[in-house]
């Protein structure tokens, strides 16, 4: 998910996406612990998506506090 796509989402949608990504990351880690994933880069991609979502959410919080 690109940053430009994330910025178009509402704050509520971003929070929901964070929850979905976190659940997905847990499932990926569990599956990888049991048997190796076909593409272990999915774990890294999921972590980066969570970080992007949290970054945009934090930027919105800061801009709301300044006004």
XYZ file of C-alpha atoms in Angstrom:
67
model
C 0.000 0.000 0.000
C 1.448 3.317 -1.052
C 1.550 6.405 1.123
C -0.581 8.315 -1.382
C -3.286 5.642 -1.084
C -3.142 5.808 2.713
C -3.523 9.594 2.777
C -6.803 9.289 0.860
C -8.312 7.113 3.618
C -10.228 8.475 6.577
C -8.781 8.218 10.072
C -11.286 5.495 10.986
C -10.328 3.466 7.908
C -6.644 3.789 8.786
C -7.241 2.470 12.301
C -9.183 -0.472 10.850
C -6.404 -1.179 8.341
C -3.833 -1.196 11.153
C -5.854 -3.825 13.011
C -6.216 -5.969 9.884
C -2.494 -5.714 9.095
C -1.531 -6.630 12.666
C -3.758 -9.713 12.563
C -2.300 -10.656 9.204
C 1.236 -10.245 10.549
C 0.503 -12.539 13.498
C -0.897 -15.194 11.160
C 2.112 -14.906 8.857
C 4.551 -15.274 11.762
C 2.716 -18.315 13.125
C 2.571 -19.955 9.715
C 6.253 -19.229 9.164
C 7.153 -20.768 12.529
C 5.298 -23.981 11.663
C 6.459 -24.301 8.079
C 8.482 -21.893 5.927
C 6.465 -19.447 3.867
C 6.733 -19.424 0.088
C 7.567 -15.732 0.248
C 8.951 -14.658 3.642
C 9.165 -11.062 2.373
C 5.417 -10.833 3.060
C 6.270 -10.475 6.764
C 8.541 -7.523 6.078
C 5.992 -5.968 3.722
C 3.278 -6.259 6.348
C 5.486 -4.602 8.976
C 6.235 -1.725 6.612
C 2.542 -1.254 5.835
C 1.777 -1.018 9.544
C 4.537 1.560 9.956
C 3.221 3.621 7.026
C -0.306 3.554 8.409
C 0.852 4.573 11.878
C 2.981 7.373 10.447
C 0.077 8.921 8.542
C -2.172 8.524 11.587
C 0.377 10.278 13.800
C 0.813 13.103 11.272
C -2.942 13.677 11.336
C -2.977 13.698 15.156
C -0.202 16.281 15.244
C -1.819 18.505 12.633
C -5.144 18.363 14.525
C -3.425 19.364 17.786
C -1.733 22.360 16.199
C -5.007 23.868 14.975
